[in-house]
XYZ file of C-alpha atoms in Angstrom:
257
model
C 16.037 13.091 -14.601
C 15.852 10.367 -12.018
C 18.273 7.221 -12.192
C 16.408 4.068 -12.476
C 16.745 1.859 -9.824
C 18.153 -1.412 -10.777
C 17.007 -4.655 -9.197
C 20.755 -5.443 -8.297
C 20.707 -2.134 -6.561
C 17.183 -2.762 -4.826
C 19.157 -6.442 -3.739
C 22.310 -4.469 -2.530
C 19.787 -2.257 -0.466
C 17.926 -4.537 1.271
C 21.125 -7.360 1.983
C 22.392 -4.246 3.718
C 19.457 -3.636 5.805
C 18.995 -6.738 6.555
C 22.387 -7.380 7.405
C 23.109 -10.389 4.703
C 26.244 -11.243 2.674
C 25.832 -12.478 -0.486
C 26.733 -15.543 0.813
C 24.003 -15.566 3.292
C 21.304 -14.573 0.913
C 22.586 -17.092 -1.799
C 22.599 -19.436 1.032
C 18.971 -18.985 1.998
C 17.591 -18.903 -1.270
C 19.526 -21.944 -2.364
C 21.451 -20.151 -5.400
C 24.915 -20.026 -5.713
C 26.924 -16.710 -4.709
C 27.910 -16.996 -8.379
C 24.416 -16.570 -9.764
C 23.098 -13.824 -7.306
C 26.620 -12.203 -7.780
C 25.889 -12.088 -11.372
C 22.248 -10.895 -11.020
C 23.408 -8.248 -8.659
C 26.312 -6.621 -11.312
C 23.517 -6.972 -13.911
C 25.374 -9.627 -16.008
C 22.182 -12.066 -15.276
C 18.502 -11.333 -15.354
C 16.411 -12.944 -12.684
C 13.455 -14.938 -13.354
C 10.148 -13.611 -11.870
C 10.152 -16.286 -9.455
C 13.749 -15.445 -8.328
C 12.798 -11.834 -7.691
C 9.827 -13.222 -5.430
C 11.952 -15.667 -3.203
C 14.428 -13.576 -2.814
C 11.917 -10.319 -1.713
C 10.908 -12.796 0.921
C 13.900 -14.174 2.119
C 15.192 -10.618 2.645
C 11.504 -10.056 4.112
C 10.819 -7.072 1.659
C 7.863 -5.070 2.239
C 4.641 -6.072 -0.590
C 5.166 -2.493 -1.893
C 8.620 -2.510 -2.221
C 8.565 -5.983 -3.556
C 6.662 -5.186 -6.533
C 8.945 -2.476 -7.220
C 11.989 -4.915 -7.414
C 9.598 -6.862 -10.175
C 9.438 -3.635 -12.002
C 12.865 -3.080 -12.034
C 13.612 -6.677 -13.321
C 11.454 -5.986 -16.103
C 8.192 -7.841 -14.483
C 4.651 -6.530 -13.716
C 3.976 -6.161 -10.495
C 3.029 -9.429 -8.274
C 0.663 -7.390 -5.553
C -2.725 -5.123 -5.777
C -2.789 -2.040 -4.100
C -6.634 -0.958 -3.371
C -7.674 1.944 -1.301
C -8.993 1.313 2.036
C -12.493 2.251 0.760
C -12.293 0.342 -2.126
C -14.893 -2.649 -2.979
C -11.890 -5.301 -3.409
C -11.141 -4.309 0.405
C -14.762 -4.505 1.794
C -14.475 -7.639 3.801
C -11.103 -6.146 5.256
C -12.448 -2.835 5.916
C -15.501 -4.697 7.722
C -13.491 -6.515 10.033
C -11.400 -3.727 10.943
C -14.685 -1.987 11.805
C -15.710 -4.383 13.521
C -12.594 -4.981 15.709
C -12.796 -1.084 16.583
C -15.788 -1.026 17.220
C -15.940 -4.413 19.430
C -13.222 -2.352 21.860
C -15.621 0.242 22.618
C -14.947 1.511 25.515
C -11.904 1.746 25.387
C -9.429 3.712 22.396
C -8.901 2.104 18.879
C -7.483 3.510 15.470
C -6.026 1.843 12.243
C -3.250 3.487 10.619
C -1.616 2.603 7.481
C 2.401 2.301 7.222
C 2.937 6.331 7.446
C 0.988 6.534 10.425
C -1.712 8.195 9.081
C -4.864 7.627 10.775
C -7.215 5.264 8.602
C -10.037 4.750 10.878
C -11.431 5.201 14.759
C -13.849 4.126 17.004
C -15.915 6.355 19.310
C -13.926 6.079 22.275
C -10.945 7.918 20.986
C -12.076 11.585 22.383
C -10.407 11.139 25.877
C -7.403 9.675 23.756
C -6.971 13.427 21.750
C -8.705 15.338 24.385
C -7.026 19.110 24.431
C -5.387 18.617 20.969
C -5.288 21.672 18.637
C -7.940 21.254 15.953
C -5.623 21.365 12.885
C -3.455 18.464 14.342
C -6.990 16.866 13.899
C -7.953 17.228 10.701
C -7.172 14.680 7.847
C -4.931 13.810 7.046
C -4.176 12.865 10.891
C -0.405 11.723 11.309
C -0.749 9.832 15.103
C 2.449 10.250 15.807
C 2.932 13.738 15.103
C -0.705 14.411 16.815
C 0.937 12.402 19.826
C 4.387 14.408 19.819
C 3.298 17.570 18.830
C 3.879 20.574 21.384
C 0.268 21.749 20.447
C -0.946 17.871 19.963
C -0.762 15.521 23.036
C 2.807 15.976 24.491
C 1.489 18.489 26.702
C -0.942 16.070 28.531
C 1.996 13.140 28.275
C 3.011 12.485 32.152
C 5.896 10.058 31.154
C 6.608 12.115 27.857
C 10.182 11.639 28.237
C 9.887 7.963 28.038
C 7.091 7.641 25.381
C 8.700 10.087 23.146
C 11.734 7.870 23.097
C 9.765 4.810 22.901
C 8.034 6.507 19.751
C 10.761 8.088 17.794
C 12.918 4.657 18.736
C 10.071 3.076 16.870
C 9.672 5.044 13.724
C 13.687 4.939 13.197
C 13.487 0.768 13.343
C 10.880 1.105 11.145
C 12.177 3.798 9.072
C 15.680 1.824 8.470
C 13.369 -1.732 8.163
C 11.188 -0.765 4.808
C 13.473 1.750 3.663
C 10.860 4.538 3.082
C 12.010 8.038 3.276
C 8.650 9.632 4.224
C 9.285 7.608 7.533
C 12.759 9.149 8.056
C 11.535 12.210 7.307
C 8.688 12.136 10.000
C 12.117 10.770 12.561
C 13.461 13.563 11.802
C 10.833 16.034 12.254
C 9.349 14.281 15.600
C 12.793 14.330 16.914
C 12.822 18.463 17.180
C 9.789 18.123 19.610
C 11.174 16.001 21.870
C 14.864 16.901 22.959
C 14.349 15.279 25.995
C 13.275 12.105 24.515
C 15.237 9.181 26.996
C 15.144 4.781 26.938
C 12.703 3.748 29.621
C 13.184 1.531 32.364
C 13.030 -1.779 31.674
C 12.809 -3.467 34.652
C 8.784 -2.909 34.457
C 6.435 -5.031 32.362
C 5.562 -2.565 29.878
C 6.094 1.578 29.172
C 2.438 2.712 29.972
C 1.185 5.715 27.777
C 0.264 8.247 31.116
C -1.895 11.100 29.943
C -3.403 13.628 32.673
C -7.368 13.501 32.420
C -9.879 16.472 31.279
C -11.306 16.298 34.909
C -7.771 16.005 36.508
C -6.125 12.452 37.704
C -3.927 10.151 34.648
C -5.271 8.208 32.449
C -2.844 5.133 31.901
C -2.973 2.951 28.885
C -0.999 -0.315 27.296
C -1.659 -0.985 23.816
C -1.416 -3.943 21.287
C -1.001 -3.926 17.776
C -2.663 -6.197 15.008
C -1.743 -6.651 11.318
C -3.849 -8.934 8.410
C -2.052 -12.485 8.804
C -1.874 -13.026 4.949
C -1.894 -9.953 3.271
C -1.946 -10.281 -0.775
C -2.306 -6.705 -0.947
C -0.057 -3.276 -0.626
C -2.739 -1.826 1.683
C -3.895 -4.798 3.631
C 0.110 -5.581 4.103
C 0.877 -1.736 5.747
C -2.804 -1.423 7.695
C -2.046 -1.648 11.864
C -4.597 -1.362 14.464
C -3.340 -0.370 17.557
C -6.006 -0.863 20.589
C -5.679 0.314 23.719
C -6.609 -1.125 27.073
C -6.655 0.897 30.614
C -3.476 -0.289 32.425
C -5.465 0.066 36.115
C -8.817 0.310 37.542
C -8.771 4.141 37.687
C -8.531 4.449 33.800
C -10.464 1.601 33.413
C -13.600 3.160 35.625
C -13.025 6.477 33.832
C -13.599 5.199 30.660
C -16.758 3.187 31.366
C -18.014 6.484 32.901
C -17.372 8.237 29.898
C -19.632 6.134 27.562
């Protein structure tokens, strides 16, 4: 049987990630060290409101934050609708319409395993040469990306990008605390042995992929999250757009239209 989870173990967990002494936290939430010291032995029960402030002060993810409430004997303080969902529809409209506004150039939402939510139609020189199963949903972007049969082969700076990725996924890994995340680390990290740190003195680590026609296709990319999420799946949706980092990608997309 599995051990319940306590909410002065889910506060332990995330003062550690977050690198916070009781004092700090107690400090931030204006509580004394007493009180949270209390709540986190289990000799005190937090209120409802307690559990929220101090979720945010530690900067706990939505989901994870409505697990603490469960643990502290509270119903859960955040929805969780799927993507496709009516409650979402405005959401999942301006996402489409943000993808599809980027046209001609690459776009994709993923939620918080990297699992690919959404595209527009200017992703096939993005996945060109990929095997077809690393293509079929559920699509993992970062495995399609790292994968020896995915887009790793076609990578002409796959040294750097792979360590740029898998430094990535471990910050975010260690940040919410979700194993599925580690587990992906640890899986991505097998395909790329020779994954290094990229020099800095640039302006930005280009993704360099070699075309279908021959020459590179170079990209930078920027990522967007909802500004006020209220909900699970709003909260863990990124869209990650990319733009041609020089006039020869930028002409070869335009072309490809």
């Amino acid at each position: 049987m599995a051990t319940q989870v306590s909410i002065g173990d889910h506060l332990r967990d995330w003062r550690r990630r977050r690198r916070m002494s009781q004092l700090d936290l107690a400090l931030d939430a204006e509580i004394s060290t007493r009180h949270l010291s209390f709540v986190e032995t289990g000799r005190a029960r937090p209120s409802r409101e307690m559990v929220l402030t101090l979720a945010g002060r530690l900067d706990v993810p939505l989901r994870e934050q409505n697990a603490m409430l469960l643990a502290a004997g509270y119903a859960p303080a955040f929805s969780a609708h799927g993507f496709a969902s009516d409650a979402l529809a405005g959401a999942r409209q301006a996402v489409e319409h943000i993808l599809k506004a980027h046209e001609p150039f690459p776009a994709i939402a993923v939620d918080r395993h990297w699992t690919l939510v959404a595209a527009n139609g200017a992703i096939g020189p993005l996945v060109a040469g990929a095997a077809p199963y690393l293509l079929e949903p559920p699509v993992n972007v970062l495995r399609l990306a790292m994968h020896p049969e995915g887009l790793a082969p076609r990578i002409v700076n796959r040294a750097a990008w792979s360590g740029h990725l898998l430094t990535r996924l471990q910050r975010d890994a260690f940040a919410t605390g979700d194993p599925v995340l580690a587990e992906l680390w640890r899986e991505l990290a097998d395909y790329a042995p020779d994954a290094e740190g990229h020099d800095m003195a640039g302006i930005f680590l280009p993704l360099m992929l070699r075309g279908e026609n021959g020459g590179t296709l170079s990209f930078i990319s920027t990522i967007t999250n909802f500004g006020t999420p209220a909900d699970v799946t709003l909260a863990e949706l990124s869209l990650e757009t990319f733009f041609p980092a020089d006039a020869e990608t930028r002409t070869a997309l335009v072309g490809h239209r």
